[in-house]
Coordinates of C-alpha atoms in Angstrom, one line a residue:
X1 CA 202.0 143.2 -49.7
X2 CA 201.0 144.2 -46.0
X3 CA 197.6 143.4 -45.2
X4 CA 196.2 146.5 -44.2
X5 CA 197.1 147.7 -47.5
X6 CA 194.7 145.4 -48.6
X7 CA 190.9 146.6 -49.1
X8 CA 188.1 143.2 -48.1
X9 CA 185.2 144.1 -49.9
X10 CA 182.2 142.2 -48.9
X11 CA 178.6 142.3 -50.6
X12 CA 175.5 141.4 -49.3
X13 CA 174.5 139.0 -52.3
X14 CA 176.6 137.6 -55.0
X15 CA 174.4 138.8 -57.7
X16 CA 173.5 142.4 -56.3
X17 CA 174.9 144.0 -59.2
X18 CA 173.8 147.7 -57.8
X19 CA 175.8 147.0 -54.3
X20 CA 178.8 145.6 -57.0
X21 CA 178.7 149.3 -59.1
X22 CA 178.2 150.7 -55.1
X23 CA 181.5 149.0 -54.5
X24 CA 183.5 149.7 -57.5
X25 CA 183.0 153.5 -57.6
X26 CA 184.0 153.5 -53.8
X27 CA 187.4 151.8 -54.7
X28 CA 187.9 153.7 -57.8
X29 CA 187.4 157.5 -56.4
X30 CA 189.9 156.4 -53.5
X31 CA 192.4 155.0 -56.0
X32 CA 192.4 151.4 -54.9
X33 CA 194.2 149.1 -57.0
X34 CA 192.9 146.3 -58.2
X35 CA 195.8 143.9 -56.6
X36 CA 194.4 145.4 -53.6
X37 CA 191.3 144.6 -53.4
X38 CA 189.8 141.1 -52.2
X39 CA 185.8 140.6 -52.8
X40 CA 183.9 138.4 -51.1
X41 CA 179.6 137.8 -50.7
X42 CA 177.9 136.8 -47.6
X43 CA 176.4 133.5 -49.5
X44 CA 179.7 132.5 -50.0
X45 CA 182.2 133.6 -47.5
X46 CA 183.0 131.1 -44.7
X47 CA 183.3 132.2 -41.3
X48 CA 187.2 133.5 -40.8
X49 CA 186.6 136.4 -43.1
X50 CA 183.9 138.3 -40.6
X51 CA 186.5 138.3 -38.1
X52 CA 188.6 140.9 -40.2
X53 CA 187.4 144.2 -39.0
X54 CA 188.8 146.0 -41.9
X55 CA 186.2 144.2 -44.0
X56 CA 183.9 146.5 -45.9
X57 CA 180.4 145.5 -46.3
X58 CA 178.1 146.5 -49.2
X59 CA 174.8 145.9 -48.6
X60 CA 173.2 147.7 -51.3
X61 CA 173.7 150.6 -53.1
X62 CA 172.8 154.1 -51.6
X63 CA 170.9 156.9 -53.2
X64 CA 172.6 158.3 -56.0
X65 CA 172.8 161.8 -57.1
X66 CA 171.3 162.4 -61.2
X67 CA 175.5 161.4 -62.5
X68 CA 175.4 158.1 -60.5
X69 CA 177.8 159.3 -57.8
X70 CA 176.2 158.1 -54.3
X71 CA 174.4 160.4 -52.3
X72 CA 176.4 160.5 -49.1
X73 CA 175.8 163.9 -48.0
X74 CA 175.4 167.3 -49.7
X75 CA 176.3 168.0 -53.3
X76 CA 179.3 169.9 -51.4
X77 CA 180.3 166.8 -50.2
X78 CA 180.4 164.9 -53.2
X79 CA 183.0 163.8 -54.4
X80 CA 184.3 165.6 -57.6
X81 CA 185.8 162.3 -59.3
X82 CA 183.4 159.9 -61.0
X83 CA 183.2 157.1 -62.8
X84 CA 182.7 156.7 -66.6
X85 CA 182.7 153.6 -68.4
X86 CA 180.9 152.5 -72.1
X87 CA 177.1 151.1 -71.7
X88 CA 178.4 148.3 -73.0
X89 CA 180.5 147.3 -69.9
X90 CA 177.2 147.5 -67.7
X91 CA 175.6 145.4 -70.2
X92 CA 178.2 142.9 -69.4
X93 CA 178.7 143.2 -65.9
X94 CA 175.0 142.5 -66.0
X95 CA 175.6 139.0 -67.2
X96 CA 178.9 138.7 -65.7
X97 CA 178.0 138.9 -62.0
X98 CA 175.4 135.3 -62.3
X99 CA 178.8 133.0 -63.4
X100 CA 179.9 130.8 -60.5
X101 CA 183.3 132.3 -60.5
X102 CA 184.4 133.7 -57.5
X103 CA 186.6 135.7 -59.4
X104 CA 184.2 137.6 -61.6
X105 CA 183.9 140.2 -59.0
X106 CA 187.9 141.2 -59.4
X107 CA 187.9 140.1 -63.1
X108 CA 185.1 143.0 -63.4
X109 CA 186.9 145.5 -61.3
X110 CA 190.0 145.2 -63.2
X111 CA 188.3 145.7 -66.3
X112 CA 187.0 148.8 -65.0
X113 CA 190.1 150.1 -63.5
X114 CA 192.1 149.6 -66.7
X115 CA 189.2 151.4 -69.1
X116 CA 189.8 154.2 -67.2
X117 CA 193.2 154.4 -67.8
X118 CA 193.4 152.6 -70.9
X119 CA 190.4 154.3 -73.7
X120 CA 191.8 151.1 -76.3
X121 CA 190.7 148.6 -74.3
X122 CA 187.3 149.4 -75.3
X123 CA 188.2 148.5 -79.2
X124 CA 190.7 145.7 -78.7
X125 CA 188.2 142.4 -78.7
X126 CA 191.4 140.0 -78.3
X127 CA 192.6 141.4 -74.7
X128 CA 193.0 138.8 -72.1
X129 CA 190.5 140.8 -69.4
X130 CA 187.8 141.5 -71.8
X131 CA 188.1 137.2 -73.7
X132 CA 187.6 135.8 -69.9
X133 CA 184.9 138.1 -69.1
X134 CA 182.8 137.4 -72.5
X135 CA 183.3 133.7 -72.2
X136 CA 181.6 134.2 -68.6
X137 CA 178.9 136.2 -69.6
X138 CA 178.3 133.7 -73.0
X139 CA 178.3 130.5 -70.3
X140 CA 176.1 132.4 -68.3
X141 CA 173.5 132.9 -71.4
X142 CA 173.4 129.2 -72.4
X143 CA 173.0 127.8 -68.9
X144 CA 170.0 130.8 -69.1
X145 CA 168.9 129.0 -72.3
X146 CA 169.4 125.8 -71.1
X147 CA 167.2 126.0 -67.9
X148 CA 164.4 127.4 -70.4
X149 CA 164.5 124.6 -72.6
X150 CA 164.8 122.1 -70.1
X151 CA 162.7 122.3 -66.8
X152 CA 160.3 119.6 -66.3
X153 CA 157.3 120.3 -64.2
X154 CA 155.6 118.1 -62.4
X155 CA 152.1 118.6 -60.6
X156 CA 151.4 117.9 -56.8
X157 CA 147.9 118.1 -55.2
X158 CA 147.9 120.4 -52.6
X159 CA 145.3 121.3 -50.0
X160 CA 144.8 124.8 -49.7
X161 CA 141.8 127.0 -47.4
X162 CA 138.9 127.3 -49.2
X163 CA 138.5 130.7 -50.4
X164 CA 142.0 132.2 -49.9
X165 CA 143.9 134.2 -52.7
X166 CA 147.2 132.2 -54.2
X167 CA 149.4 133.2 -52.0
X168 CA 148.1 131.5 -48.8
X169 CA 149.5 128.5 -50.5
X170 CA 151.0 126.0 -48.2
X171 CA 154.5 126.1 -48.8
X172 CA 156.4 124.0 -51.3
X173 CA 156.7 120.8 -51.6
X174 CA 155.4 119.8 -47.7
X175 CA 151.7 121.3 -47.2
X176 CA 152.2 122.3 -43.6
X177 CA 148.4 122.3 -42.7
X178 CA 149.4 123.1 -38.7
X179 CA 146.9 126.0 -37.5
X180 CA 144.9 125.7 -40.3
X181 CA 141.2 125.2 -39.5
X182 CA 140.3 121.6 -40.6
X183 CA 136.8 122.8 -42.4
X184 CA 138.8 125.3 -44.5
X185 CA 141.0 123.0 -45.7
X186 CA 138.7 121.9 -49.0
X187 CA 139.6 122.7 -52.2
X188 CA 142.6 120.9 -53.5
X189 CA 145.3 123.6 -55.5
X190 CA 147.5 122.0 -58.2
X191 CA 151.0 123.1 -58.5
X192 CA 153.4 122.3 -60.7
X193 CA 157.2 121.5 -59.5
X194 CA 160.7 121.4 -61.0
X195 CA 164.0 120.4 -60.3
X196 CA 166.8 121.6 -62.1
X197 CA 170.9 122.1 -61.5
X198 CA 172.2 125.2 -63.1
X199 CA 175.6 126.0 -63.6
X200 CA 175.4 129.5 -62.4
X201 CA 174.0 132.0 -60.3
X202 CA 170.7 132.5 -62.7
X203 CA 167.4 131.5 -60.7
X204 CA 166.5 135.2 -59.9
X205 CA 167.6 136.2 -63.7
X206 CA 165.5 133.8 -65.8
X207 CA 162.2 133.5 -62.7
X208 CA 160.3 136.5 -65.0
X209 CA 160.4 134.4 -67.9
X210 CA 158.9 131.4 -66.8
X211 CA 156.4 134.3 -64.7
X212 CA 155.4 135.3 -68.0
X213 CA 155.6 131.7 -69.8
X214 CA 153.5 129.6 -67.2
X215 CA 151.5 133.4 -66.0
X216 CA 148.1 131.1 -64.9
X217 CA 150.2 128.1 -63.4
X218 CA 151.2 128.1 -60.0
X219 CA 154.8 126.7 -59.9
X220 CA 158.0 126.1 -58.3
X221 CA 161.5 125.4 -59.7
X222 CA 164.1 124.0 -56.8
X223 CA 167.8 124.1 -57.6
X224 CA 170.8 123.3 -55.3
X225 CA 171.4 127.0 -54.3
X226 CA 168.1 129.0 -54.9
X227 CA 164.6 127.9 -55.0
X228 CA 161.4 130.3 -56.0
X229 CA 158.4 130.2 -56.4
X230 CA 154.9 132.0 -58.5
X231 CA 151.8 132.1 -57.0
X232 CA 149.7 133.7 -60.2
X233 CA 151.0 137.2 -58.6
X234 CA 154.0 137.8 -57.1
X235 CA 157.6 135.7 -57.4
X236 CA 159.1 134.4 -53.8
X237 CA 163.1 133.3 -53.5
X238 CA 163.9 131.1 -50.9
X239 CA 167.1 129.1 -50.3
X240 CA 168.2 126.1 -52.3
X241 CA 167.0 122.5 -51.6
X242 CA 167.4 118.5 -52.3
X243 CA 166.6 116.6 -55.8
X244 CA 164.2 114.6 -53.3
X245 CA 162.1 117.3 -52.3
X246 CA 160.5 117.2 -55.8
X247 CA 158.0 115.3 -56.8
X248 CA 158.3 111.8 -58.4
X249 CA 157.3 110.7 -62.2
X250 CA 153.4 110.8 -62.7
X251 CA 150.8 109.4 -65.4
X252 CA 151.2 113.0 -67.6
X253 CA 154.9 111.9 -67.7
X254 CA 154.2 108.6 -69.2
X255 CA 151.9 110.4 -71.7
X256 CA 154.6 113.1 -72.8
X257 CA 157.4 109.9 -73.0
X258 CA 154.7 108.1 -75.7
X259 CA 154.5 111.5 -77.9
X260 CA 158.4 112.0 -78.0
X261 CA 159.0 108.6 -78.8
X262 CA 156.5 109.0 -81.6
X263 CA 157.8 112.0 -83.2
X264 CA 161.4 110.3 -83.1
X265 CA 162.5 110.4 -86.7
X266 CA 165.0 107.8 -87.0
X267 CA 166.4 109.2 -90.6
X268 CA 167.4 112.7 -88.7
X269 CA 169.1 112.0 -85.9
X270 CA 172.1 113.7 -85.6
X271 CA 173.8 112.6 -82.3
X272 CA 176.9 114.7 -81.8
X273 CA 174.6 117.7 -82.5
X274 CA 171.9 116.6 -80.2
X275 CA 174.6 116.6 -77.2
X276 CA 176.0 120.0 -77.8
X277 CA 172.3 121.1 -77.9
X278 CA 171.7 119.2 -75.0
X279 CA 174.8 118.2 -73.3
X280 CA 174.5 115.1 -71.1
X281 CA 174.9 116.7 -67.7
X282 CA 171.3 117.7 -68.3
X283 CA 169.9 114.4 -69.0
X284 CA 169.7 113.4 -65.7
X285 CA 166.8 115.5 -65.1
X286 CA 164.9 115.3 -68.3
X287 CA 162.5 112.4 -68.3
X288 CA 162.8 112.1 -72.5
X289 CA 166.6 111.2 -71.7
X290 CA 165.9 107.8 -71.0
X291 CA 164.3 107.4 -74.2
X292 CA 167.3 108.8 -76.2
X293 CA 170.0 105.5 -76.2
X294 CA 167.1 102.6 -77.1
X295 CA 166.1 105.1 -80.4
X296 CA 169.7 105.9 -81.3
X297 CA 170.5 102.3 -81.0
X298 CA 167.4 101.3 -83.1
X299 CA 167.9 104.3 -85.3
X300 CA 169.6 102.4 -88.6
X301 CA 167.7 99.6 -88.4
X302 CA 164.4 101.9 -88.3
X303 CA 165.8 103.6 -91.1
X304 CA 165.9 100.9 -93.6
X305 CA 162.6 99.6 -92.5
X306 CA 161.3 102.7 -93.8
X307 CA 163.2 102.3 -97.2
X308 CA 161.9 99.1 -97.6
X309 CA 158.5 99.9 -97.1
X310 CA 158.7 102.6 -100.2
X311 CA 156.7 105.8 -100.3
X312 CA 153.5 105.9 -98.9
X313 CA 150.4 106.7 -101.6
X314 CA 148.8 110.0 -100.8
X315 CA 145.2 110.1 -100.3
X316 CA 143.1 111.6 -102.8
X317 CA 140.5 113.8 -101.9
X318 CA 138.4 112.7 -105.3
X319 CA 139.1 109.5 -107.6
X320 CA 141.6 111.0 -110.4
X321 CA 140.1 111.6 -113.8
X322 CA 142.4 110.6 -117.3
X323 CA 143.7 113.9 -118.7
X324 CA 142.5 114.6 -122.2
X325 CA 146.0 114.5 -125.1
X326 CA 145.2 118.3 -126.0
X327 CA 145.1 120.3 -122.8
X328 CA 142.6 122.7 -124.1
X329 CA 139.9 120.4 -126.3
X330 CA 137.2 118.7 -124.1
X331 CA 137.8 114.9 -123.4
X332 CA 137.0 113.0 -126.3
X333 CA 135.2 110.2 -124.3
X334 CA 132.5 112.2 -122.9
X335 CA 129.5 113.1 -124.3
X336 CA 129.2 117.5 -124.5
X337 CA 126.8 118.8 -122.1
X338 CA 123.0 120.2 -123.6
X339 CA 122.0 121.9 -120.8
X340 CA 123.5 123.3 -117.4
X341 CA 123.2 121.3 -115.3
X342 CA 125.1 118.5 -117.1
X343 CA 127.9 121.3 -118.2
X344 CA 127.9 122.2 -113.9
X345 CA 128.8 117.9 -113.5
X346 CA 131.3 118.1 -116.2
X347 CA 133.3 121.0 -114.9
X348 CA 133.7 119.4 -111.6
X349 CA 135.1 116.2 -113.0
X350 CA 137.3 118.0 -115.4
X351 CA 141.1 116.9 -114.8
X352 CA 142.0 118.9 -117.9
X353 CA 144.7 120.9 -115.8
X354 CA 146.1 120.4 -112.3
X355 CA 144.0 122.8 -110.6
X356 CA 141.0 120.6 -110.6
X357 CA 142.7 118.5 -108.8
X358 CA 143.4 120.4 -105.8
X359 CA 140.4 122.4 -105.4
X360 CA 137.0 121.7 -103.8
X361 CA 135.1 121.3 -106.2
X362 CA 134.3 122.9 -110.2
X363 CA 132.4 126.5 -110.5
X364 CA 130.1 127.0 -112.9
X365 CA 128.2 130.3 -114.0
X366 CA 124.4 131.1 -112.5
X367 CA 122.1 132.8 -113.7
X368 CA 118.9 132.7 -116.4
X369 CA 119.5 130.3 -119.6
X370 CA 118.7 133.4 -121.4
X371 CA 120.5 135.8 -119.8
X372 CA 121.1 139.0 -122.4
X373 CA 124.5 139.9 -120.3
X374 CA 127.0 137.3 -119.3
X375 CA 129.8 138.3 -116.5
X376 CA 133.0 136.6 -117.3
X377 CA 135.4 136.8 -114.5
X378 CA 138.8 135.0 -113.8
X379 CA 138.3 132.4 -111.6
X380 CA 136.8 131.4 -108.4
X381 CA 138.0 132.3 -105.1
X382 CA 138.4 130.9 -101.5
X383 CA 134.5 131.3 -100.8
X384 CA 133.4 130.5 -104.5
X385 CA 135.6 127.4 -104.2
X386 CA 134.1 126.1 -100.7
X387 CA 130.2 127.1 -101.4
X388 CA 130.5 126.3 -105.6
X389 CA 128.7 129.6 -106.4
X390 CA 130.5 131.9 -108.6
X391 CA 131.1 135.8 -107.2
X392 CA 129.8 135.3 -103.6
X393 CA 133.1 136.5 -102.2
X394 CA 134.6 139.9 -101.8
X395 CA 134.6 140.4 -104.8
X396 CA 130.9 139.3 -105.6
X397 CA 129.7 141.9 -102.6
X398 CA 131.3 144.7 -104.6
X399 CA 129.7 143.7 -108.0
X400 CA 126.2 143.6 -106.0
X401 CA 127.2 146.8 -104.6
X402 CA 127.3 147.9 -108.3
X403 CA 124.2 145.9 -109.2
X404 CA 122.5 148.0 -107.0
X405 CA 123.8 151.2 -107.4
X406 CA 123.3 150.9 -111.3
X407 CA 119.8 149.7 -110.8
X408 CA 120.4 146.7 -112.7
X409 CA 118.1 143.3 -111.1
X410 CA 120.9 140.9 -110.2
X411 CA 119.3 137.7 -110.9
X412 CA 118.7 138.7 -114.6
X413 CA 122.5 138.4 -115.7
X414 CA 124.8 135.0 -116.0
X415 CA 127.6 135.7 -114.0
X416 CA 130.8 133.2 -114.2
X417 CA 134.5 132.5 -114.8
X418 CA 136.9 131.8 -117.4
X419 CA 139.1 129.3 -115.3
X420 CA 136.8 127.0 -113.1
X421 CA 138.3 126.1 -110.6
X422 CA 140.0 127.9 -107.9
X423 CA 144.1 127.9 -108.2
X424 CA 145.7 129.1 -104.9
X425 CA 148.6 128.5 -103.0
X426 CA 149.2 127.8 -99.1
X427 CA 150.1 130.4 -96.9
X428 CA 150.2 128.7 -93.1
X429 CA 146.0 127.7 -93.1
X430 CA 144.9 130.4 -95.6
X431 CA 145.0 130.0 -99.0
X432 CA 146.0 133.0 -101.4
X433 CA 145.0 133.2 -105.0
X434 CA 147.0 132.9 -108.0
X435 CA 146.9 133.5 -111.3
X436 CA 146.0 130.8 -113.2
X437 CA 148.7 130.2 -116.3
X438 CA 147.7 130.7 -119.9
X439 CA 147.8 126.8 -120.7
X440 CA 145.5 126.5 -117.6
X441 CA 143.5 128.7 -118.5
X442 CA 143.3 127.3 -121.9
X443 CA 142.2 123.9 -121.0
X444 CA 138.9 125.7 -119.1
X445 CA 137.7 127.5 -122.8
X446 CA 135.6 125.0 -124.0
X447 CA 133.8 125.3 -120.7
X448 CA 133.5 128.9 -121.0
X449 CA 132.0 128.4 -124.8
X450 CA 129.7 125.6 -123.9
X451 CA 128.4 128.2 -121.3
X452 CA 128.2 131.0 -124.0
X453 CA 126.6 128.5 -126.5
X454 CA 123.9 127.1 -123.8
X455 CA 123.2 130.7 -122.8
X456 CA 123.1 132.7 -125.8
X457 CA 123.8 135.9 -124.4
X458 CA 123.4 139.3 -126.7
X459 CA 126.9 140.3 -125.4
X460 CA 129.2 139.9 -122.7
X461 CA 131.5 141.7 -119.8
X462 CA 135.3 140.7 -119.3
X463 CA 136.0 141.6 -115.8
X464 CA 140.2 141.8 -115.9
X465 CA 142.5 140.3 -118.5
X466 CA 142.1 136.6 -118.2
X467 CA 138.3 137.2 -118.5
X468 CA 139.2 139.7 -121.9
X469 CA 141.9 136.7 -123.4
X470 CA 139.5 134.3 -122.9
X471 CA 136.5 135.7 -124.7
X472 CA 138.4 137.8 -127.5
X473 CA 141.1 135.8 -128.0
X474 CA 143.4 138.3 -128.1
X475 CA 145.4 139.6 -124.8
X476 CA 143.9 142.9 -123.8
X477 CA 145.4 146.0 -122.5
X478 CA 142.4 146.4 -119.7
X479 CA 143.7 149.8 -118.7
X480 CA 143.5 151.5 -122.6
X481 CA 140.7 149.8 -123.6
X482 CA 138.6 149.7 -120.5
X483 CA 134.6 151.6 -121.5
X484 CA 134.4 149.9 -124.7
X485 CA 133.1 147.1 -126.8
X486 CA 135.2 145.0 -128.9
X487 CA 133.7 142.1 -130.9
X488 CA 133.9 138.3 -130.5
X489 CA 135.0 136.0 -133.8
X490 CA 131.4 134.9 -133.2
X491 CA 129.8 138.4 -133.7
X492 CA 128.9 138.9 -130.1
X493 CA 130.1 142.3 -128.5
X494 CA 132.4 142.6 -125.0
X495 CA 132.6 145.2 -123.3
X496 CA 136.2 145.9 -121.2
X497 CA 136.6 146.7 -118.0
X498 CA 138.5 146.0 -114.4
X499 CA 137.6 143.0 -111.9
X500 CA 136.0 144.0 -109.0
X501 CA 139.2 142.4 -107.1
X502 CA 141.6 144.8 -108.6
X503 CA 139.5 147.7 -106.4
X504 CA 140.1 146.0 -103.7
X505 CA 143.4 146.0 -104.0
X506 CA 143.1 150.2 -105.0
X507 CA 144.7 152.4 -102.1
X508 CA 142.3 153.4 -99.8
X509 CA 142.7 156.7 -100.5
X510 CA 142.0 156.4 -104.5
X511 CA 139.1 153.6 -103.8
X512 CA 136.2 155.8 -104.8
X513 CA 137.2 157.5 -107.4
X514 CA 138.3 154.1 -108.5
X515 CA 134.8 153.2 -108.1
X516 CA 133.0 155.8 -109.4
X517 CA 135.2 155.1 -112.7
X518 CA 134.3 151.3 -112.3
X519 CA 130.6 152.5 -112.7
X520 CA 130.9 154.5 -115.7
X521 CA 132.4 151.2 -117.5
X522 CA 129.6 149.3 -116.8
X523 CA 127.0 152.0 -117.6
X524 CA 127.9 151.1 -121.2
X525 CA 126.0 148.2 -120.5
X526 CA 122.5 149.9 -118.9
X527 CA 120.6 149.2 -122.2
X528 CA 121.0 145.6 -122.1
X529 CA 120.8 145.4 -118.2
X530 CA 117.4 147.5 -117.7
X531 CA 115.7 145.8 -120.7
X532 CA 116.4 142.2 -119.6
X533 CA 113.7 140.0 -119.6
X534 CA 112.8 138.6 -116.4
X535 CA 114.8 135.8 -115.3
X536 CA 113.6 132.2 -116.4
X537 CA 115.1 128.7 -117.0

């Protein structure tokens, strides 16, 4: 082929992906082939290639009309041709453009060229063009992830003027203090530096994350080919520099060594996985790496001491109490409670289920000895559980809500639960109810009669199902027989309704009238409520 039929494209930047698209459409609306067409960038040609005068430079990419065509004169001047190619070519050119290749700039132009001319290229994923340039643009996404995972900072002490904004920082990493006013120079600036080797062209690409990562640290990362820097505003890209331009190993270093050896777990090491997650040519520059062949090599050994050493007892948060044979009869070695206070110790020793054993502490019922209404609930929640009052939660506001509204004195009923103790499970650092099972809540109903037989209370409420089970000794269909009394085996009436939870849970937009339909229930009660003595012990 003749050289002048050859085109010398030449871009200002390697990664200037606009003055790339500039380039391509320029090529493509004057029909140049892609064997004719040799690309070069500034930051990478050498010296012989300036001296073509044919060459082409690209700078960056001129105004372009609203279709993308550049604006190089009037829209009669435009050119009628342009250029049309899927999203997601851009999308990969995008990623393309940062390998190290100095062939990705035809590689892309070629692609280009032939989905023009070829509309199944687009749908065939096993064409040479398009494997090469998804390999690229995959390498160029793991060296992206890589220098996110591994860049070490380190912090320097530099001496910046006393009152000036973050960017007046001396420059990185010499503090150049020439023509700087001696009494200015007083308050010392910490910056953090890193060093780190990518394989690609990605400083300017992943700079905004670590902006965002480290957004109150002033840093700078230095790489062989591009350096930049954050100043708590505004990012800065310089040229590349040396591995001994950043700053040595400090005391923080030593501190972060001691923590990774410590959370080494010898049993899970997985070597040949731990290289392809991080290969070995980044080891060099992560201070953890010298850490990595003394575990290994200790690893086995480490492992079997463990084994040897057997499990490890788990701490108890209270001394374990022997389980009664019959889950729901009281333990036969202590004495039954006469009064409520003793019944209040007994509940919060009881081991009669597993629950007790993992909550805070027992709940018992409050309220006057001779309460005429006792409110039997289902069993205590997070704040019942932490303060060992019964109905001081959510749930408790609402009842005194209802208290209230009904007229009824608060202190002259026994409120309480059916299970005691507060069953929940983890949920990161909250802890969500749950509904106690049958046999647990079995085990608690000698509590709940020792309660009913030290109070003696003219009837009762079951708030919810449990609460109805536990009383009646029946299971309860809350919802048909909610408003009315039933009767105990014991003589004692019970009167039906909803726990106060279960309008908490009501959408907001049926809460009141679920309200409002609460009250009625408990107006069956009024008689008792207004005539209750006043509250004694």
């Amino acid at each position: 082929m003749a050289g002048a039929d050859v085109r010398t494209i030449v871009l200002a930047s390697g990664i200037d992906l606009d003055a790339f698209r500039t380039a391509c459409r320029r090529l493509a609306v004057d029909g140049v082939a892609p064997d004719r067409v040799v690309w070069q960038a500034v930051d990478a040609a050498d010296g012989e290639l300036f001296a073509d005068a044919s060459a082409e430079a690209v700078e960056a990419a001129p105004p372009r009309w609203p279709d993308g065509v550049p604006r190089e004169g009037p829209p009669s001047a435009r050119p009628q041709a342009t250029v049309a190619v899927p999203a997601a070519f851009l999308t990969l050119c995008e990623s393309v453009i940062l390998h190290g290749d100095p062939g990705r700039f035809a590689l892309m132009y070629r692609l280009l060229w032939r989905l023009r001319s070829e509309p199944a290229l687009r749908h065939d994923p096993i064409d040479p063009d398009r494997v090469e340039a998804e390999r690229m643009a995959q390498a160029v996404r793991r060296d992206m992830h890589k220098m996110k995972a591994f860049v070490r900072f380190r912090p320097i002490t530099a001496l910046h003027e006393a009152g000036a904004g973050p960017s007046e920082l001396p420059d990185d990493p010499v503090v150049d203090t020439a023509g700087v006013d001696a009494a200015r120079l007083q308050t010392p600036a910490i910056r953090h530096v890193a060093w780190f080797e990518p394989e690609h062209h990605i400083v300017e690409a992943v700079a905004p994350f670590f902006a965002r990562r480290f957004a109150q640290m002033h840093w700078s990362i230095l790489t062989p080919e591009r350096s930049v820097r954050w100043d708590g505003r505004d990012l800065e890209f310089g040229p590349g520099a040396r591995r001994e331009d950043a700053p040595p190993a400090d005391g923080g270093e030593q501190l972060w060594l001691t923590y990774y050896e410590s959370i080494f777990n010898p049993a899970r090491l997985k070597l040949a996985m731990m290289q392809r997650e991080m290969p070995r040519r980044y080891w060099r520059n992560l201070p953890e790496a010298r850490l990595i062949s003394p575990l290994s090599a200790a690893a086995a050994q480490r492992s079997m001491d463990m084994i040897a050493k057997g499990p490890t007892p788990p701490s108890r948060r209270r001394p374990a109490v022997v389980e009664a044979t019959e889950p729901n009869q009281p333990d036969p070695t202590t004495e039954q409670p006469t009064s409520l206070p003793d019944l209040a110790q007994a509940i919060d020793r009881c081991r009669e289920c597993p629950i007790g054993a993992l909550a805070t502490q027992g709940v018992p019922g409050e309220g006057p000895k001779r309460a005429r209404l006792m409110f039997v609930g289902e069993q205590p929640g997070d704040q019942e559980d932490l303060r060992g009052k019964p109905f001081v939660g959510p749930a408790g506001k609402l009842l005194d809500r209802a208290f209230a509204e009904l007229g009824w004195p608060r202190d002259a009923a026994y409120v309480t639960n059916a299970v005691k103790h507060f069953k929940f499970e983890l949920r990161g650092k909250r802890r969500i109810h749950k509904t106690p099972a049958q046999q647990e809540a079995a085990a608690c109903l000698h509590w709940l009669e020792s309660e009913i037989e030290l109070v003696q209370p003219e009837a009762l409420v079951a708030l919810g199902a449990t609460a109805a089970r536990q009383v009646t000794g029946r299971t309860v269909a809350v919802m048909r027989e909610r408003g009315t009394w039933v009767k105990r085996s014991d003589g004692r009436r019970v009167l039906i309704t909803l726990h106060p939870s279960a309008l908490l849970r009501t959408d907001p937009s049926e809460r009141d009238a679920a309200y409002a339909a609460w009250l009625d229930d408990l107006r069956h009660a009024d008689r008792l409520m207004r005539s209750a003595d006043p509250p004694h012990e």
